Coordinates of C-alpha atoms and ligand atoms in Angstrom, one line a residue:
X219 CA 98.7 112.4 87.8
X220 CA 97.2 109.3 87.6
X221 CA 95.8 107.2 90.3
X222 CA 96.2 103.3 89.5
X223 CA 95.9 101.3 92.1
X224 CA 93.7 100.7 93.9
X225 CA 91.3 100.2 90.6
X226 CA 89.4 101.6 89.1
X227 CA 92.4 104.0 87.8
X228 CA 91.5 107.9 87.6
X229 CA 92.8 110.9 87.2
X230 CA 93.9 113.3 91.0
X231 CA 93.5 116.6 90.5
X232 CA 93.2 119.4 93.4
X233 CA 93.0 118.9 96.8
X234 CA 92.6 114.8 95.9
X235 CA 96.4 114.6 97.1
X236 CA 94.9 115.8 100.4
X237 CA 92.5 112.8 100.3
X238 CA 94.9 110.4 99.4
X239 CA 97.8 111.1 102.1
X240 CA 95.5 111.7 105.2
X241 CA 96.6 111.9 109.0
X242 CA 94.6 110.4 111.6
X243 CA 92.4 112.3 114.0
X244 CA 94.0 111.6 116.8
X245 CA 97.4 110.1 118.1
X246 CA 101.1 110.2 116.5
X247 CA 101.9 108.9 113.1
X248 CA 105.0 109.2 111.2
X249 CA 105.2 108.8 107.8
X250 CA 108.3 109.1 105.7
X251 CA 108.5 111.2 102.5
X252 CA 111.5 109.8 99.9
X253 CA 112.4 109.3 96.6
X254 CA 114.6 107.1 95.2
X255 CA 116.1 105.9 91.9
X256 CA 116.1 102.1 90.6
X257 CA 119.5 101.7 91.9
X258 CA 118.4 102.7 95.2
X259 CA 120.1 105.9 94.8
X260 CA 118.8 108.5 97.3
X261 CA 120.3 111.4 95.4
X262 CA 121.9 112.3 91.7
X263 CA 125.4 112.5 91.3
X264 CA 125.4 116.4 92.5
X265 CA 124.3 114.8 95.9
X266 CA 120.4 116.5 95.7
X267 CA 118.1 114.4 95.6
X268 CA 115.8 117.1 93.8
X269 CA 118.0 115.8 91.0
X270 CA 116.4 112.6 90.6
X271 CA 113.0 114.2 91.4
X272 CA 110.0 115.7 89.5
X273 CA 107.1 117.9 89.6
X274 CA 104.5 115.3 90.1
X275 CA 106.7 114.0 93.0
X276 CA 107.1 118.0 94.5
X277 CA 103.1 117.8 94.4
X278 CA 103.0 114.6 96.6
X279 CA 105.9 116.1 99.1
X280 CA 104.0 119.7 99.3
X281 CA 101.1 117.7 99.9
X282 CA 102.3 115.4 102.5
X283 CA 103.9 118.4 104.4
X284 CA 101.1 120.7 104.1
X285 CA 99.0 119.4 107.2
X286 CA 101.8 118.6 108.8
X287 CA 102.7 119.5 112.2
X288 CA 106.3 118.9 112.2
X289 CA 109.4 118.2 109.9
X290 CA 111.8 115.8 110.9
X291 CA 115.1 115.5 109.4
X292 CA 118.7 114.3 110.2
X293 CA 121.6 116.7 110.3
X294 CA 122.4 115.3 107.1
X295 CA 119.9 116.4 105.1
X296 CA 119.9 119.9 106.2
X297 CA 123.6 120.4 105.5
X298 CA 123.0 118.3 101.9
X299 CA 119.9 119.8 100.7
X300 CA 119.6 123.7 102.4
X301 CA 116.3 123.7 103.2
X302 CA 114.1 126.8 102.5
X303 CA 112.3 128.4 105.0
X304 CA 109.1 126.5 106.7
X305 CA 105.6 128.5 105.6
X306 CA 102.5 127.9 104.1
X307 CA 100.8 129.8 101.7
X308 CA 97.9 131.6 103.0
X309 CA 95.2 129.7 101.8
X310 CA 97.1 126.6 103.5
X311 CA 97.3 128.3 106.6
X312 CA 93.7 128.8 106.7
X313 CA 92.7 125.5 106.4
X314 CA 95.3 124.6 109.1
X315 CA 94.2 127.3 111.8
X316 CA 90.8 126.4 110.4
X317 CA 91.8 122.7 111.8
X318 CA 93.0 123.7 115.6
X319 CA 97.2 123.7 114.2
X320 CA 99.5 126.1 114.1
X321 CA 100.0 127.9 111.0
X322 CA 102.8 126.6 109.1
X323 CA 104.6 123.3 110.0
X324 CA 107.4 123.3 112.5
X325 CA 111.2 122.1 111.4
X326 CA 112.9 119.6 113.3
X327 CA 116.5 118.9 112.8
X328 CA 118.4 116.2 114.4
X329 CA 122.0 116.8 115.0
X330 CA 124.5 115.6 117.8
X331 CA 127.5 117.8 116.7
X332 CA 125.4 120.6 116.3
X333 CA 127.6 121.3 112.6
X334 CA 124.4 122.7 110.9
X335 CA 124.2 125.5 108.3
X336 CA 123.2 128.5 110.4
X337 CA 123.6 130.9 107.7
X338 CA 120.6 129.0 106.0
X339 CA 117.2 131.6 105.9
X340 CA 115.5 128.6 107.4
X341 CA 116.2 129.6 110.9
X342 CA 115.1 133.1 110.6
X343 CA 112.2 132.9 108.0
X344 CA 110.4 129.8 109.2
X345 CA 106.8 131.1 110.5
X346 CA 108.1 128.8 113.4
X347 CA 111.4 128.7 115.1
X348 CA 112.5 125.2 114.2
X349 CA 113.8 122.9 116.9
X350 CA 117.2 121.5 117.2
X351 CA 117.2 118.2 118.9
X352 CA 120.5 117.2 119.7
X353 CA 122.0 114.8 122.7
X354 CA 124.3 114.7 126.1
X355 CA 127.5 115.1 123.8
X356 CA 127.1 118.7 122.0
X357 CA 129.4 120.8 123.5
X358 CA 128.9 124.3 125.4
X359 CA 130.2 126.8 122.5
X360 CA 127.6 124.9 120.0
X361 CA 124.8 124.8 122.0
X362 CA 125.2 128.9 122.7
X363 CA 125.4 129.1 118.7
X364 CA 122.7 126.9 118.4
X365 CA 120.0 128.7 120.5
X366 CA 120.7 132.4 118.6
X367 CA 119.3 130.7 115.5
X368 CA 116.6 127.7 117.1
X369 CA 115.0 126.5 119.7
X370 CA 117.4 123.7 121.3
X371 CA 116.0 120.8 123.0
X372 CA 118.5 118.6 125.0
X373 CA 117.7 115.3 125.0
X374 CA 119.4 112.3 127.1
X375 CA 119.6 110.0 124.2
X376 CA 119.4 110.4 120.4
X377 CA 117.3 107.5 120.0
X378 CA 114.4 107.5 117.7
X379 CA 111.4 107.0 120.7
X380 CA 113.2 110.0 122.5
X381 CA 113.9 112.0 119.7
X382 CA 109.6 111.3 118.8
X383 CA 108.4 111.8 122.1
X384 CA 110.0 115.5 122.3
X385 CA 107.5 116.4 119.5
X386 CA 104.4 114.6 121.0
X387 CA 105.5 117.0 124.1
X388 CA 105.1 119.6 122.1
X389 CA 102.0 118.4 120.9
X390 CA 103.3 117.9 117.4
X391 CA 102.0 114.6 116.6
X392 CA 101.8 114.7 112.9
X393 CA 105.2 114.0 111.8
X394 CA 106.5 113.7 108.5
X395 CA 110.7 112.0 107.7
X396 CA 112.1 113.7 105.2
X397 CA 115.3 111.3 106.0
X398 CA 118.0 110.9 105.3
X399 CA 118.5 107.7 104.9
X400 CA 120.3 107.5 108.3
X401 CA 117.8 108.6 110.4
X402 CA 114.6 107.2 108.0
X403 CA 116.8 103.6 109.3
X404 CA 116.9 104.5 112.8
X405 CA 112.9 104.9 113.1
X406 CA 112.3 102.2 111.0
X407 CA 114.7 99.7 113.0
X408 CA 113.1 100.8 116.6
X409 CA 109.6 99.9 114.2
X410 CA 108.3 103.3 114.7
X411 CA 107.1 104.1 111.0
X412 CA 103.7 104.2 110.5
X413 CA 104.0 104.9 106.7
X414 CA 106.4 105.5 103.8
X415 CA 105.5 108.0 100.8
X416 CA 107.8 106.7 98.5
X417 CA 108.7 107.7 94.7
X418 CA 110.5 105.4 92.5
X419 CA 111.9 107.9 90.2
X420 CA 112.8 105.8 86.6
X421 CA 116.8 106.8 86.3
X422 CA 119.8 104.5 87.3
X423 CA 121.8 107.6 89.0
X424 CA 124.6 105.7 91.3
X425 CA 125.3 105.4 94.9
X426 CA 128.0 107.1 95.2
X427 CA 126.6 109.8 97.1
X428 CA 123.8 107.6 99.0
X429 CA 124.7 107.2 102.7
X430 CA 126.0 103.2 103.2
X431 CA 123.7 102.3 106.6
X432 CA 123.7 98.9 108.1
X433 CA 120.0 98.1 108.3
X434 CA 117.3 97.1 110.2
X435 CA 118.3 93.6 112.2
X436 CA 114.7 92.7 110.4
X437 CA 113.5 92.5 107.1
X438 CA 110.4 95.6 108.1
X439 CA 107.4 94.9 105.7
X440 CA 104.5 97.1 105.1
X441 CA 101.0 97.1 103.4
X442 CA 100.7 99.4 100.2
X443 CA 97.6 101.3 99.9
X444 CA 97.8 103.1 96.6
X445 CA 100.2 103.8 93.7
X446 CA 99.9 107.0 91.6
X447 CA 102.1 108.1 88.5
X448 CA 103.1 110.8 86.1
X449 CA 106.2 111.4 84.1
X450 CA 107.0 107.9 84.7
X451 CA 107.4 108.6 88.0
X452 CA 105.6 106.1 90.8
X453 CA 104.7 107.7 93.8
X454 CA 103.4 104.9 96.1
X455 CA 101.9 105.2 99.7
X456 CA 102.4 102.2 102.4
X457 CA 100.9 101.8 106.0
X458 CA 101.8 99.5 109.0
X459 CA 100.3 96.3 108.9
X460 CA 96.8 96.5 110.6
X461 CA 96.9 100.2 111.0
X462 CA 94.2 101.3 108.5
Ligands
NAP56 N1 116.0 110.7 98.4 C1 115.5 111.4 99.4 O1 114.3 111.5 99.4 C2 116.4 112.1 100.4 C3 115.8 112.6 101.5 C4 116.7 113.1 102.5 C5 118.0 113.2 102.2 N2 118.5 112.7 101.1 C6 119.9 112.7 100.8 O2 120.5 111.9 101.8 C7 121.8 112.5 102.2 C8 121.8 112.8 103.7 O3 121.4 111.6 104.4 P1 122.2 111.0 105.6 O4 121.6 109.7 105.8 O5 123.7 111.2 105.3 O6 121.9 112.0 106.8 P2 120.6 112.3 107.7 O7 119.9 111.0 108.1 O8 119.8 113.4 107.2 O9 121.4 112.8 109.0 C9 122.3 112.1 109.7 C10 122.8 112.9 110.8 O10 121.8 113.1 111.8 C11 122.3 113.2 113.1 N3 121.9 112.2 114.0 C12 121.9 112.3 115.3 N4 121.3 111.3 115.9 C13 120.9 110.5 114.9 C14 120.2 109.3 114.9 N5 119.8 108.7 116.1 N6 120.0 108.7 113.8 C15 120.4 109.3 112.6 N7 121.0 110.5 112.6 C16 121.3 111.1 113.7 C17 123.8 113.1 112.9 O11 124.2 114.5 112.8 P3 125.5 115.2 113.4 O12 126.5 114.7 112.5 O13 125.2 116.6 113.3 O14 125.6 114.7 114.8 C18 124.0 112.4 111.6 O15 125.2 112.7 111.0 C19 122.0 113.7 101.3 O16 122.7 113.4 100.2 C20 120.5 114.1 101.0 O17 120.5 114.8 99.8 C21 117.7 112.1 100.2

């Protein structure tokens, strides 16, 4: 991979990806971690969007997740994309125990209806239980199904601050988006990102499987701080204004 901007351009090898998607010492930050194509597409046809994906852009997601203390994603996602279970390699989990965290990062799943795939390993095979956050309307039957496979939280309101602040409870302040694109909207619009880890992946693949969302109510413009690329791939990082 190649680093580009900022100049002087040079190769990353290693741990640089470490170096070049840091979290801060202290306090909250989310950052969301997407790809997209040049249609905006945020999956290929078969839905994935590991279709429109590539190594170099795995490297910069396993590297944004690997200090991680918590997942997020919308129900969404998990039902799309099946996620694997949540660990860390053992040499990872060094350097996080090493760092005062807990050894792997901790899944977070979003979900009202409580529909989520609870045949998936991920429940079971996480090195942490993963957390179901879900709202006042999930009904009795779903919530008993839901607490054989996670740990439920029941929260008053789905909104994004509520839905961040159960993690900060849990002292889980280093929080990467995965998306989808429904929730990644939601934080942005209550102007709770603090940074987007973005891949432009160079295919045209269609939106006919990207979910339609209605947008922020503002245009929400941040500061980019470095662009790296392989396999013609771009995988740039952006910050909140004024936040580095
Ligand atoms: N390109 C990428 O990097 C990327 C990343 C992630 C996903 N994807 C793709 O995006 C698609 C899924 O995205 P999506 O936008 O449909 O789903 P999503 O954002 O992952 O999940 C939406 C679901 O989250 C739950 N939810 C509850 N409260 C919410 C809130 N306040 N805001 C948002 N969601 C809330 C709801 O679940 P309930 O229905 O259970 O109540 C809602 O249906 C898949 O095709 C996936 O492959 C692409």
């Amino acid at each position: 991979m190649e680093l580009v901007h900022p100049a002087p351009a040079r190769t990353v090898a290693g741990d640089d990806l470490l170096d070049l998607y840091p979290w801060p010492d202290q306090g909250r930050w989310v950052r969301a971690m997407m790809v997209t194509a040049l249609d905006g597409a945020a999956a290929g046809r078969d839905g994935l969007s590991g279709s429109i994906s590539s190594s170099a852009d795995r490297e910069v997601f396993d590297a944004v997740r690997r200090l991680a203390d918590a997942v997020l994603v919308g129900a969404g996602t998990l039902r799309a994309e099946e996620y694997g279970p949540m660990r860390a390699s053992d040499e990872h989990t060094e350097r996080r125990t090493a760092a005062g965290q807990a050894p792997a990062p901790r899944l977070a799943v979003v979900s009202g209806s409580l529909d989520l795939p609870w045949e998936l390993p991920v429940w079971a095979d996480s090195t942490l239980t993963p957390l179901v956050l879900t709202g006042p309307e999930a009904a009795d039957d779903a919530l008993a199904t839901a607490r054989e496979h996670a740990e439920v939280v029941a929260l008053p309101d789905l909104e994004p601050a509520t839905l961040l602040s159960a993690l900060t409870d849990r002292g889980l302040r280093r929080i990467v988006c995965e998306g989808g694109p429904s929730l990644l909207e939601k934080v942005v619009a209550a102007d709770l990102l603090d940074e987007a880890d973005i891949t432009l992946s160079p295919v045209f693949a269609g939106t006919a499987t990207t979910p339609r969302t209605d947008g922020p109510d503002e245009v929400a413009r941040l500061d980019l701080v470095h662009l790296l690329t392989a396999e013609g791939f771009v995988m740039a990082r952006y910050t909140r204004p004024g936040s580095r």
